[in-house]
Structure formats: C-alpha cells, structure tokens
Amino acid sequence: MQPAKYLKYLSLPALFGTDRTKEILHVNPTVIPIREEAQEVNLYIYDYDATTLIEKKVGDIESCFGFKTSNRISWINIDGLRKTEVETICNHFGIHPLLIEDILSIGQRPKMDEVEGVMFCLLNMLYFNSAKKAVETEQISIVLGKDFVISFQEDANRDVFDPLRQKLAIAQSKLRQRGADYLNYTMLDLIVDNYYNVMEKLGDEIEMLEEELIRRSNPSSLARINQVRKELIILKRNIAPVRDLINSIIRSESDLLEDRTTKYFKDVYDHIVQASDLCENYRDIMVSMQDLYINNVNLRMNEVMKVMAIVTCLLAPATVIGGIFGMNFETIPYIHNKYGFFIALSAMLFIPIWMLFVFRRRGWF
Amino acid sequence: MQPAKYLKYLSLPALFGTDRTKEILHVNPTVIPIREEAQEVNLYIYDYDATTLIEKKVGDIESCFGFKTSNRISWINIDGLRKTEVETICNHFGIHPLLIEDILSIGQRPKMDEVEGVMFCLLNMLYFNSAKKAVETEQISIVLGKDFVISFQEDANRDVFDPLRQKLAIAQSKLRQRGADYLNYTMLDLIVDNYYNVMEKLGDEIEMLEEELIRRSNPSSLARINQVRKELIILKRNIAPVRDLINSIIRSESDLLEDRTTKYFKDVYDHIVQASDLCENYRDIMVSMQDLYINNVNLRMNEVMKVMAIVTCLLAPATVIGGIFGMNFETIPYIHNKYGFFIALSAMLFIPIWMLFVFRRRGWF
Amino acid sequence: MQPAKYLKYLSLPALFGTDRTKEILHVNPTVIPIREEAQEVNLYIYDYDATTLIEKKVGDIESCFGFKTSNRISWINIDGLRKTEVETICNHFGIHPLLIEDILSIGQRPKMDEVEGVMFCLLNMLYFNSAKKAVETEQISIVLGKDFVISFQEDANRDVFDPLRQKLAIAQSKLRQRGADYLNYTMLDLIVDNYYNVMEKLGDEIEMLEEELIRRSNPSSLARINQVRKELIILKRNIAPVRDLINSIIRSESDLLEDRTTKYFKDVYDHIVQASDLCENYRDIMVSMQDLYINNVNLRMNEVMKVMAIVTCLLAPATVIGGIFGMNFETIPYIHNKYGFFIALSAMLFIPIWMLFVFRRRGWF
Amino acid sequence: MQPAKYLKYLSLPALFGTDRTKEILHVNPTVIPIREEAQEVNLYIYDYDATTLIEKKVGDIESCFGFKTSNRISWINIDGLRKTEVETICNHFGIHPLLIEDILSIGQRPKMDEVEGVMFCLLNMLYFNSAKKAVETEQISIVLGKDFVISFQEDANRDVFDPLRQKLAIAQSKLRQRGADYLNYTMLDLIVDNYYNVMEKLGDEIEMLEEELIRRSNPSSLARINQVRKELIILKRNIAPVRDLINSIIRSESDLLEDRTTKYFKDVYDHIVQASDLCENYRDIMVSMQDLYINNVNLRMNEVMKVMAIVTCLLAPATVIGGIFGMNFETIPYIHNKYGFFIALSAMLFIPIWMLFVFRRRGWF
Amino acid sequence: MQPAKYLKYLSLPALFGTDRTKEILHVNPTVIPIREEAQEVNLYIYDYDATTLIEKKVGDIESCFGFKTSNRISWINIDGLRKTEVETICNHFGIHPLLIEDILSIGQRPKMDEVEGVMFCLLNMLYFNSAKKAVETEQISIVLGKDFVISFQEDANRDVFDPLRQKLAIAQSKLRQRGADYLNYTMLDLIVDNYYNVMEKLGDEIEMLEEELIRRSNPSSLARINQVRKELIILKRNIAPVRDLINSIIRSESDLLEDRTTKYFKDVYDHIVQASDLCENYRDIMVSMQDLYINNVNLRMNEVMKVMAIVTCLLAPATVIGGIFGMNFETIPYIHNKYGFFIALSAMLFIPIWMLFVFRRRGWF
C-alpha cells in the first residue's frame, strides 16, 4: 500500500502524530533554558495579617522590595517569567542562585529543597486541553521564607491561584489567621486538587474510548489508545514525584513550618497518594482496553475468515458434481435421463445443506 | 458490521457497560462533596460500662451532648450523613475541622489520623450486589476519643454494626469489660471480616465463570472476565490501604489505646494481610482464566479453519479430474470406454481417501 | 460444538474441574469455623529431660494437667481438634483466648505471635496427594511455653512428628539435652523439610508434563499446565508467610528462646528462603512451558494450513487448464490434434512441479 | 528460503548485526584489562585559586609532582591511559592500588569509593554515534584528594571537560572561588548533563522510528526497534548506578566535602533521578511502539487475507454455475433458450454483487 | 503426527531434554545428602607468613592437626568430600555440627554464617560445560577461623584455587603480607571473577543463537532459546545470593576481619552487583530474542500464506471464464468466432495481470 494511502486508511493523522512522543522524550532540565521571555508579566502583592489586607498589582519588580520588612505575611505572585526580573527579586530576598536556575529552567522534575533559610517547591500545574485531548503543564515555583511567599508561574494568562485570592479577601478565613506556611499549604492543596480535575477529564476520554471500542472498534481506536497511554505517561511523571515532595515537607524540621500546619500537609499527602493509586488504576484499565481491542479485532477477523472458508467449502462439492457430469465420457449414468440434471442439481443443493447442518451441530458458527 | 448488530452479537450489554469504568476512574476526594443530604438520619447512643447499659435512639443531635461527660463509655452511631448534624456533633466533641471534611467527603482512600487527642479511621464497608455482580462500598468514619466512639455511616438502611449491638447487650462480654479502644477494634474487626464475605461471593462468580469458560466459552465470557477484573480493581483499592491503616494503629503510641488491646489489632492485621494476599490470588486466577479463554477461542477457530481447509483440499483433485475429462479434445483416452466414467469417479473418490489417510498419519486432525 | 462434546474433546474433566479454584478462592479465616469435630482425638504426652523420658498416650485431656508442674520438658501432642478439649487444655495452660480461636480456625495464614508469655506458631504441613496430583494442607499449631510445648494437628491419622519421636527415644540426642525451644525448632524444621518433599513430587509432575509437551502436546496439556499453576498458588501461599514467621522468631527477644538455639532457627530460615526461591523457579519453568505449548500448537497448525494451502494452490493451474480446453469454442488449437490431450495433461503436471520447485527454493516448506 | 536471500529480504544487515549483543553481554570487569595502551597521552595541569591560574600542558608525568604541595587547587587531567603513567602518578599521590586497578579496568559499573583519604568516582561519559546510531561510552575516573583533583579519561581525542576550562579561565567564576570538591561537582554535573544530550539524540531516533512505523512499517522496522532496545539497555546500565554514586557522595561524611557544596550535589542528584525516570519513559514508549508495529503488520496481513478470501469466495458461485450448465445431461432447462447463456451470466454477476452487498452490510470490509 | 516423527521434526532431542528441568526443580537441601563418597581426596596444607611458606600434600587428615597451633596462617584445602574426614577435621578445629552438615549437604543456597568464632561461607563455583552448553556447579565451603582457613571442594579433579597457589609462592605478594581474612577474600574474589568467565561463554552461546535466529530460524531455535533460559535460571540462582553473602561479610563486626581488608570485600561486592545486573541484561536479551523468533516465524508463515492466497485468487477468474464458455447453451456469443478462444484466453491472462497490478499498488506484497 502506498504510504499516504495507508496512512489515510489507518488513522486520523492527528491522533497518530509523533509530536507528543517528542514532548515525552525530549526533556532536558540541565541545559540553560531557551525559555522565551514572557511577553507579559503580572505582579501581584498581597500583604496581610488577621486584621489588614493590602492587595495591589505593581508594575515593576522593585515595588515589591518594601514588603520584605513588613510585619505582615507577604505573598508576591509573579505571573510570567523574565530572567532579569526573577533574578532581581530573588537576589533581594536572598534566594540561592541554584534556586533561581531552577525557577527559570524548563522540564524540571517536581522537587522540594531547603536552601539557606527558605523552602523551595517546584511542581507542575496540570491542565487538560480538551481540543487536543492532551495534558498540559505549567511550571509553578513556590518559595517560602520567613513571613513571605513568592510564587512564580510560567503563564500570565492562566489564573491558578484564583480561589486563594477569594479566601484572602475574607478576614475570618483560616488563611488570614495563620502564617506563611499555611499559605504555602493552600497553594499546594490547590494544585493537587486540580490533578483530580485533569484526571477526571482524561477519565471521560477513556470512558468514551471504551464505549467506542465496544460498539465498533476500528484502527483509529488503537491510535487513541496509544494517545491516552502517552497522556498517562505525562500524568504519572508529574504526579508521582509530588508524593516525595509533600513527604519531604512533612518530615522537614524547618523553622518555617508550624507544628499545627503539619496535619494540613498530611491531608495533601493523602490526596496525592490516592492520585498516584488512581494513575495505576487508569493504567490497568488501559491494559484491559487494549486486550479488549485486540480481541475484538480478532473476533471480527475470525468471523469473516470463517464465513469465507465455509462458503468456499460449501460450494466445493457443487463444483465437483458439475465437473463429474461435465466429463465427456460416452457412457455416463443418468446422462440421458430426463431428470438427471435435476438430480445432480439437488445433490449440489443438498450436500451443502447437509454440511451446513453438520457444521452447526459441531458449533462451528 | 453495524454497531447495534455487532454489539448484540458480541455481548450482553449489561456486562459491557462503561458505567463501572466511570466509577473506577472518576474519583475525586478533593472537591467539596456533592453528597446528597441523607433523607433519613438514625442516631443511636450506647452508654455502657461493665454493669450498666443505656441504649437509646434519639431524634436530634443535641441529645447526644450529655453523654460526653458520662463516666461510662459512650458510643454514638450516626446512620446517614447531613452536613449540619455532622458539624454540630464534631464541634461539640472537639473534632478538628479537617476530620469533619473527611467524614463528609466522597471517595476517600482509607486512612488513619491522629489529630488533637482523637484517633480517626476512615474506611469502606464492602457489599456484594448479587444482581449487578458488583462490589459496592459504604464509607465508614470512626472517631475514637477519651471514653467515647463516634461512628458515621453513609447509609441509614444498612446495618453494619448489628453483631456489635448483640455483644453489647451481654454484660459479661469482653466488649463491656473493656474500654473504648476495644469497641474501636470490634468495629474494624467486623468490617475486615466482612471483606472475606464479599470476596467469597466474588469467588463464586469467578468459579461459575471458569465453569462456563470450560464448557462453552463465547464472546460474552470475555465481557464477564473484563467485568470481574474491574471488580478486583475496586476490591484491591479498598482493601490494600486498610493494611496501612491497621498498621498505623498498632504502631501508634496514643494514650487512647491500652496495651492489652494491641494483640487484638494484630489479629485484625493478620486478617487484612491475608485478604490482600487473597486479592493477588484472585488476580492470578483471572490471568489464567483469560489465557484459557483465548486458548479456547483459538483452538475452536483452528479446528474450524483446519476442517474447512482440509475439505477444500480434498475436493480439489476431484475438480481437476472433472476438468481433465471435460476437455473437448478429440482424442481422450478411455473416453469411449464403457467404464471410463466409473474409473474417473473412482479416482475422484480414492485420491481424497488416500490423502485423508496420509493427513491422519501425519496427525493433522 | 455442544458443551458435552466439546468438553469431552477438550479435556479430561478431572483436570479441568473448578473445585480447585473454589478451594483457592474461598478462604475465610474470620468466620467461626464450621470445622467438623474430629472423630478421633489422640493425646500423647512426652515428659523428658536428659535422663528421664515418660511417654504415654492418655485418654482424656485432664490427664495432661499434672505435667504442667513437672520439672522436665513436657510435650503434649494433640492429634484431632475438638472445641471443648482445645479450650480445656488452653485454659489450664493459660493460653490467650485469641490463640484458641486461631487454633480452631480454618484457612489461617501462617503466622507467629507472642502473647502473654507463650510463643505461638501456626503453619501448614503440606502433603502431595499423588492420586489427585494436588497439594494438601494440614494446619499445625505449636504453643511454646515455659518448659512445655503443646502441638495441635488437624488430622489424627497422619503422623507428622514421627521422626521427632524417634529422636526423643535416644537419651544422648541433642533434643533431650536441650530445652523446649529446641523442641519447637525441631518441629518447625521437620515441617519445612517436608516442603521440599512436596515440591519434589510436584517437580516430578512438571517434568512429566514437559516431556509430554515435547512429545505430543494436546489440549489436555493445557489443562494440566493450568492445574499445576493452581498448585503453585497453593504452594506459594503456604510457604511465603513461613519466611516471616521464622524471621520473627529469630528477631524475637522472648525469654523462651535460648541464645544457643538461634543458630538452629537461622538454619531453618535459610531453608525456607531457598524454598521460596525455588517456588519462583517453578513459576518461571511453568511460564516457559506455556510458551512452549502455545508454540507447538501454532507450529502444528501452521504446518497443516501451509500444506493445505499449497495443495490447493498447486491444483489450481490444472483446474484452469481443464477449464480452457473444456470451453465450447469451435476453434480451439490442438483440439483435433491426436496428442492434444496429453500435451494439456503434461502441462497440468509440470506446472505444479515447477511451482513446487520454486516454493521449495524459497524455503516455504 | 535460502539464508542469504531471507536475510536480504528481512533486514538491513547493519541493523540486525549481533555485534551490539556481544558488547552488551561480554562485560568482564574482573580480568586484567586487555586495554590497548593509549597512543597519545595528554597531560594538562590547572593550578588555581581565586586570584591565580596556572594552566599548562606537560609532556611527562613527573612534571605534575610539584603541584601536590602547592597551596592552590590542582587539577591534573590525564587524557589517554597508559599503565606506567597511571601507576606513577597514583603512587605519588598516595592512591590505593585497588583504585589504580579500577582506573585501568574496562567495563566497570559506575561506583564511588572512599579509600584512605581520597574520594574516587568512576563513571562513563556517554556519546551518541549518529552514524552507527549507537550509544558509546568513555570511562572517566575522578580522584578527589586534599586540594587536588586528578581525572583520567580513556580517549585523548575527545574533550569532555572543555566547558570546565572556560569557567576556570574566569577569575570571578564560582569555580575559582571554591575548593576542590566544587571542581569535582562541576565535573559530575557536566557528565550528567551530557546524558540528556545523548538521550535527546536517541529520542530523535525513536521519534523517526515511530513516524516510519506509522507511515509504512516493514520488517526492517522491527530490526530498528530491536536496535533501540539494545541501546536503552546500554543507557540504563550506565545511568542507573550513577544515582547511587551521587547519593553516596551526598551521604558521605568525608572531610573533603564542604557543607556548602552539598546542595550542588543534590542538584546533580535531582538530575540523575530524572534521567533514570526518563529512561523508563523511553522503555514504555518502545513497548507501545512494538505493540504498534505488530498491530500494523497484523492489520495489513488481515487486510490482504480478507480481500483474497472474499475474492475467492465471490468467484466460487460463478464457478458452480459454470459447472451446472457445463454438465452433459441431455435435458437441461434453458439450454436451448436463446437468452439462456445471458441469464446464466447474469446470475454469475448478480450473485457475487448480492454477496458483496451482504458482506458490506455486516461490516466485513 | 506420530510422536517420534514429530519429535524428530521439531527438535534436536538433546536440546529439548527434560533432564535440565529436573536439575532445576529437584533441589532439596534438607535431606541427609545422598552424596557419593569422593573416590579421591586431596589434602593440601599451606602454612605461611611473610617470610616462610610450608606447602605440602598430606595423605591423611590427622596430619593437618598440628598446624592449628602454628603461629603462621594455615590454609587447609580439602578436595573431595568424605563424611568421616570432614567430621574429623571440623571437630578438631571446633567447627559447629550445623556447619558440618552444611559442608556435606547438596544443593544449598549460597550463604554466610558466623558461628562460635568462625566465619563460614558456602557458595558455588560455576563452570561452563561447552559440550552440553550447560552451567555446572561445584559447591565450595570456606571456614575462616583465627589464623586458619579451611576450604572444602566437591571435586578433586578441578583446580579452582590454582591462581591462589601461584600468589602464595611469591613472598612479596600482598597475600603473604596479610592475615587469614585476606586469604578468604582472595578465594571469594577468585570465585566471583570466574562467574564472569562463565557468563562470557554463555554470552557466546546467546550471540551464536541470535545470529542463527536472524539467518534462518527453525523450530530447534526455540529449543535452544528454552535451553538458554534454563541456564539463566541456574546462573541467577547461584549468583544472586552471593550478593547477600558478601554484604553480610562487609557488615559483619567479627574480630576475624581486619579493617583494612574491608575495602577488598567492597571490591568483590561491586563485582557481584555488576554480575547480578548483567544477569538481568541477559534475560532482557533473551526476551528480545524470543520476540524476534516469534516474529520471524510469523513473517515467514504470513509470506507463504499470502502468496498461496494470491495465486489461488489470481487463478480464480480463469476458472470462471473457463466455466462460462464451457456451458452447453446453444447460443453463446463468440462461440463460433474464429478468435473466440483466443479472446477468452486473453481475458484469462489479462484479468490476473490487472489484479496483480492492483494488489501491488495497494502494497499487498
């Protein structure tokens, strides 16, 4: 078959593309990132304690510096990464150069680090792109220091921490009553909770795929199974290390974490463990589904081949009978008989019917 | 094949439904639960020590409050969950808000927590729905405090703890002699014991399935294998984490647990470990069964194809002979011979018989 | 195919029975055992030290009571379990009710427990039933106390500890020189040693099966592979937990165990570890064997199909030639030629021979 | 089929060669290496502190000896291994004979050792040979001592540490400010970073392979899948042990490592963990790809067989009809009819068309 | 197919024998060994320190006794095991009876024990029997005591420790400078080094097998794959436990081991770890190879079936045309035409050619 034709036959090209494979394989956290400088950078500052909340969007990074010395909790949220700005603020807040590198890097594995008095978490927010049916990631870095939290997001257009802002607005909320570690917890909690949403949407895909497989599996089903398997690799890669991350926080003896916050991190831990388990369940289901697909394809193929073989087989005796009486011998019995033709015809008809009967009795179709 | 027709052919739709897949995949313990408020809530209070047993069903949650200060062990059992009532009682008994969230959540992974002087266990009671051949779950939360146990069940209509009530009625029972931790143990023991009943019923299904596979496997067998595999995922998901749960209790150094109760929890631990092992055995058996199914399908297919091929092959020489003597050459030997036709016919008969003989000797069928 | 016929064809029914599956799946150690009361109970008492050996078979359980206070080591061996008797003796020797439950239970996982001054081991003796080709189990409970060992066996007719009795009869034997812990070791050693005998017999089965597979695999081979896989599940289930059991004894700090006995338990541990490894080897061999079976079946099927296809293919040209000269055109070359028929016949013969030659050269059969 | 012909048909011989298998299997780190003495040995010495940098290429090994006592950090880089020279320098610097053996050995597993006051790392630099599409290794040994680092490379022609030299040239660089342990870190970091480059190139291969598989899989695709699987074995074998290596450094309590360098090693550790994970992802992708290949081959085979079977089946009725009216009975209906022939011909045409219609409706092609 | 014939066809009987399976399965280290008493026993004594070396072959075991009290290191090497002699010497050197049992046993798992002041290592020397292409084992027991080493070998004809003797002869060798623990190390090192030689020879087999598979796979290839898989089981079984053995020595706190020897044992440990890894690589390669074999078989089968189906299919239209013009209708067009026959013949020729053209364009062969 010609390549193009075959391709057309076999799949929706969009499903079978190799782009996703490229994204899975080409991870290199060690190079100096060829990160495009963000076009737009949004800086939000929230400076709060139980009684006061200062909230403002600032234009340049230096405006944040003053909040370092406030007695309140300061949350500086930076949407969109530009090298100079990240370095400026990190240097001001005394964040180690290695962490700056991590913040600016691409394709890092989620991890937690305690370096020189700050606690650093790097993990990925996940989104499900319904159009491409793909899991997308956005790298989030969170720096927890003494009475401040600085968060870095890759994409200025997505608002990950919106629910957080709503809670901050409420003076009685626990968030306002507690310290910076609780703010850090709330962020991680938000991110982990969102994993479930992404899994739920991927779950919808899997369910639709299963329905399709049952109703009418076709080669494009295989393409979609393949696609989902790749998404599961992406998913697992982003979720599994977060387990270690949260666990490291729980076991940390950092002064930045109050004892009473530990139980909240344990709660996040429970959720991330369950999410990991769920990923395994997804995999199991996909394996069953591939088995199902292959079985369906085989069943249908067998069905076709069987019918063809049976038809061919049933018609063979008729061919033989036709051959017998088509021989040019002088003396052939019944040849001059008036009903000879019809007797032969009957034989041609009844032998297959008898064969059919035998085949059925043997349960062959 | 048309979808509908194919589906009809391939399976009992009930077996191949995707509903179960949905339930397996769509777990989200992090959202605020869209739990329907229970229509009916039953509140039972048991206040007992070795000599006295006060047992009553109360109408409103506030009636329980008095028992907090009794010198006896108080067991408050709440069948059916409504947000306000759960919050009311938990606040009164000083249970941490995070635990309240857990009690009200849906789809939590079984876990154990020690928070501010209470020990909290959340796990699932399992039931086997014989009609749907499905494992069903009911979330049970147990809060063990100083001299009290509060248990929360989702469903007011199922009576999980009935055997417990019977034991409570007997003054000499160990339950009455011991403290609240022993009551907690008895509850966990009841739940774990019930896992075996569920597995036993699922085992009956598997056994029937195997019998069916041996006698006459058909495409619906595969559907049922698939179905059982999904049930095993559910089963494992609910049983495996309970192992950690019980182990955490054993290793706990909480004041709520008396030393002499430990050996009872160890007993439960032995049972849950064995249940986990058994789950693995179930999986192994299912894998063997799927192998068996595929082998049976192949054996039958091979059987059919072989017979068809052999029949076709046996008749081919007859066709050739018919063709030979059907040619219109002027000079064909034996053509004018009186027995020519019968000689040809004999050849048509004996060549296949000889072939059959050869095939059989070679063990081809 | 009709069920009965198919079954007859496919297998020896005895091999493909589902009974074994039932036994594997239906384990429930938590229910009150529906254990039949033993018809026969044999009570043997051995009261010994380095110099004296009192050995007697007693009729009723109370006769054992006196030996509790003897200064010698007492071994009470109870063959056949009846509820009342087990409870009587256990209560007298101060054995915890939970252990009594374990002794009377059915289908327990092997385990070791230290409860209130006694060390309790529960494990299964294995036998290989050569007739059924099945691994059978007998539950053995061993209670080690201060200067006494009580052992409980399910079946009064099997004599597990016979070699032990022989050693006891010899005054110089190490058994007589040492304490009760050494007696306990000797029992465990006997049981573990016997595992190898069972595995050896199962190994004989596997070897015969392999020979059969190589010589002439047939569908019943698959049935037997399946059967052996089930026996391996039983085997592993009984052997694997004993590893933990022995390990717990070694790590135990109980006063009941002398230091100098530890190295003997380590020896048993080495053996049980090796037995576990061997189980894995058995599994690997079975996997290879199933691969071999499937390959053999496929090879033979391919063989048949290929020959059929080739025969059919070889005869096709003859049919065509027959058809060509069988056409009723007025003008057909060679038709009036005296040798025409023979020329056609030669073509019918030589074309297949040439094809055969080509096929062979291409290595197609 | 003749071997040569078959081989030609099946594969590009270059792809299916067994050379690579030989390299994978024949590892023997224990023999005295039959290492060819390097033809060319390059000796570079860098003696530096924050203010001074002495850099020179020396001709003979003895010229290095003086730097042992310098107060600056000395880095001796030896490109190309010759037994005498390695022994000379190691003896001078007090390096244990076992380490000398390791340096001169071939095929060692990456490892880290602390022996008599020096820290020894042995690992492999990886290169991707684009021509052979193969991962190549070069053994690197790094000895960290008090204020000196000696590095040994196998191949004088490859310049692994070039970026390092550039950093050394800059007086303000951190490398110049810190001790020998930081130099050691920089080397390991360089090597690990390079693993990603190799994986990226292998990833390109995999991506191209996937594209080929989708467009037109052919037997040589399988050869290439096989080839990539072998490269992945090589890759994993070289990367996985480095994880332990770095971890041992982090947990080491050697005086040679300053506390402030630990976080840099942790950074390398994060990268090597991620590289290991990525290797697993590569494997998963390869498994999917092999599944895809087999499915494609089967789909195409099925396609062909189905069409052939259908064509054969469709023509069978025509053969039968031809046979019917070719019989030599005296009385055959329609035989004398003017349109008889055309009626028969129509039947020959319409029966297959009707069959085709039925087959299509059943979805058989 | 008849058993004998089938067997002949399928395999080289030598390859498919079940003897090896028997050896793998029938391991029983617990029975009193039915070890044949060695026909020949060779006793060598080496009594040495840095300055002196006494080397002699003695005839009877008692001659060794004197060396127990020498101030030098004594190595007693016993080639060939006889019960009485082993017991005599062990009793004299105060070796625990359990160890005597181990020395005399058969089929033990490699292990290390510290009992009453001696350190005992039991492991297997491996040999590759090139004729049988099988891995053979010889059990070696090494007892390390205060200033003496006693080694027991099964087979008097194989000289395992020959390189050791050469080193002993050299007074300056490290072996002569160090204590008995270094002698013990040298022995283990020799044995582990030899594992690589065995693996290398097995690797040669695998490589040749792969070459054969690529060039012309036949059923005997499968037999050989099976055979190698069994050898790998043997290999892994003997190598894997040695890892634990060496590790136990390293972690041991025995007075028999000097601190400065530890790094040598670590070196052996590195080698045994790498050997274990290599075993896994061998397995991976064998799995790839079996995949390759099955693929090759399928490819060739598909090839044959496809050609047959196509030939059959191509000839079918000719048959039909022959049938059409062979019908006995009175009125058949072209029948009286002079060129009718040739027109029909052309159709018979051109239709298949056209079909061939279509098939090719679709890429079906």
Short mmCIF file of C-alpha atoms in Angstrom, two decimals, chain C residues 362-364, chain D residues 1-2 5:
data_model
loop_
_atom_site.label_atom_id
_atom_site.label_comp_id
_atom_site.label_asym_id
_atom_site.label_seq_id
_atom_site.Cartn_x
_atom_site.Cartn_y
_atom_site.Cartn_z
CA ARG C 362 12.12 -20.06 -1.46
CA GLY C 363 12.12 -22.22 1.64
CA TRP C 364 8.36 -22.21 2.08
CA MET D 1 14.10 -19.66 1.92
CA GLN D 2 17.82 -19.55 1.48
CA LYS D 5 18.06 -14.39 0.43
#
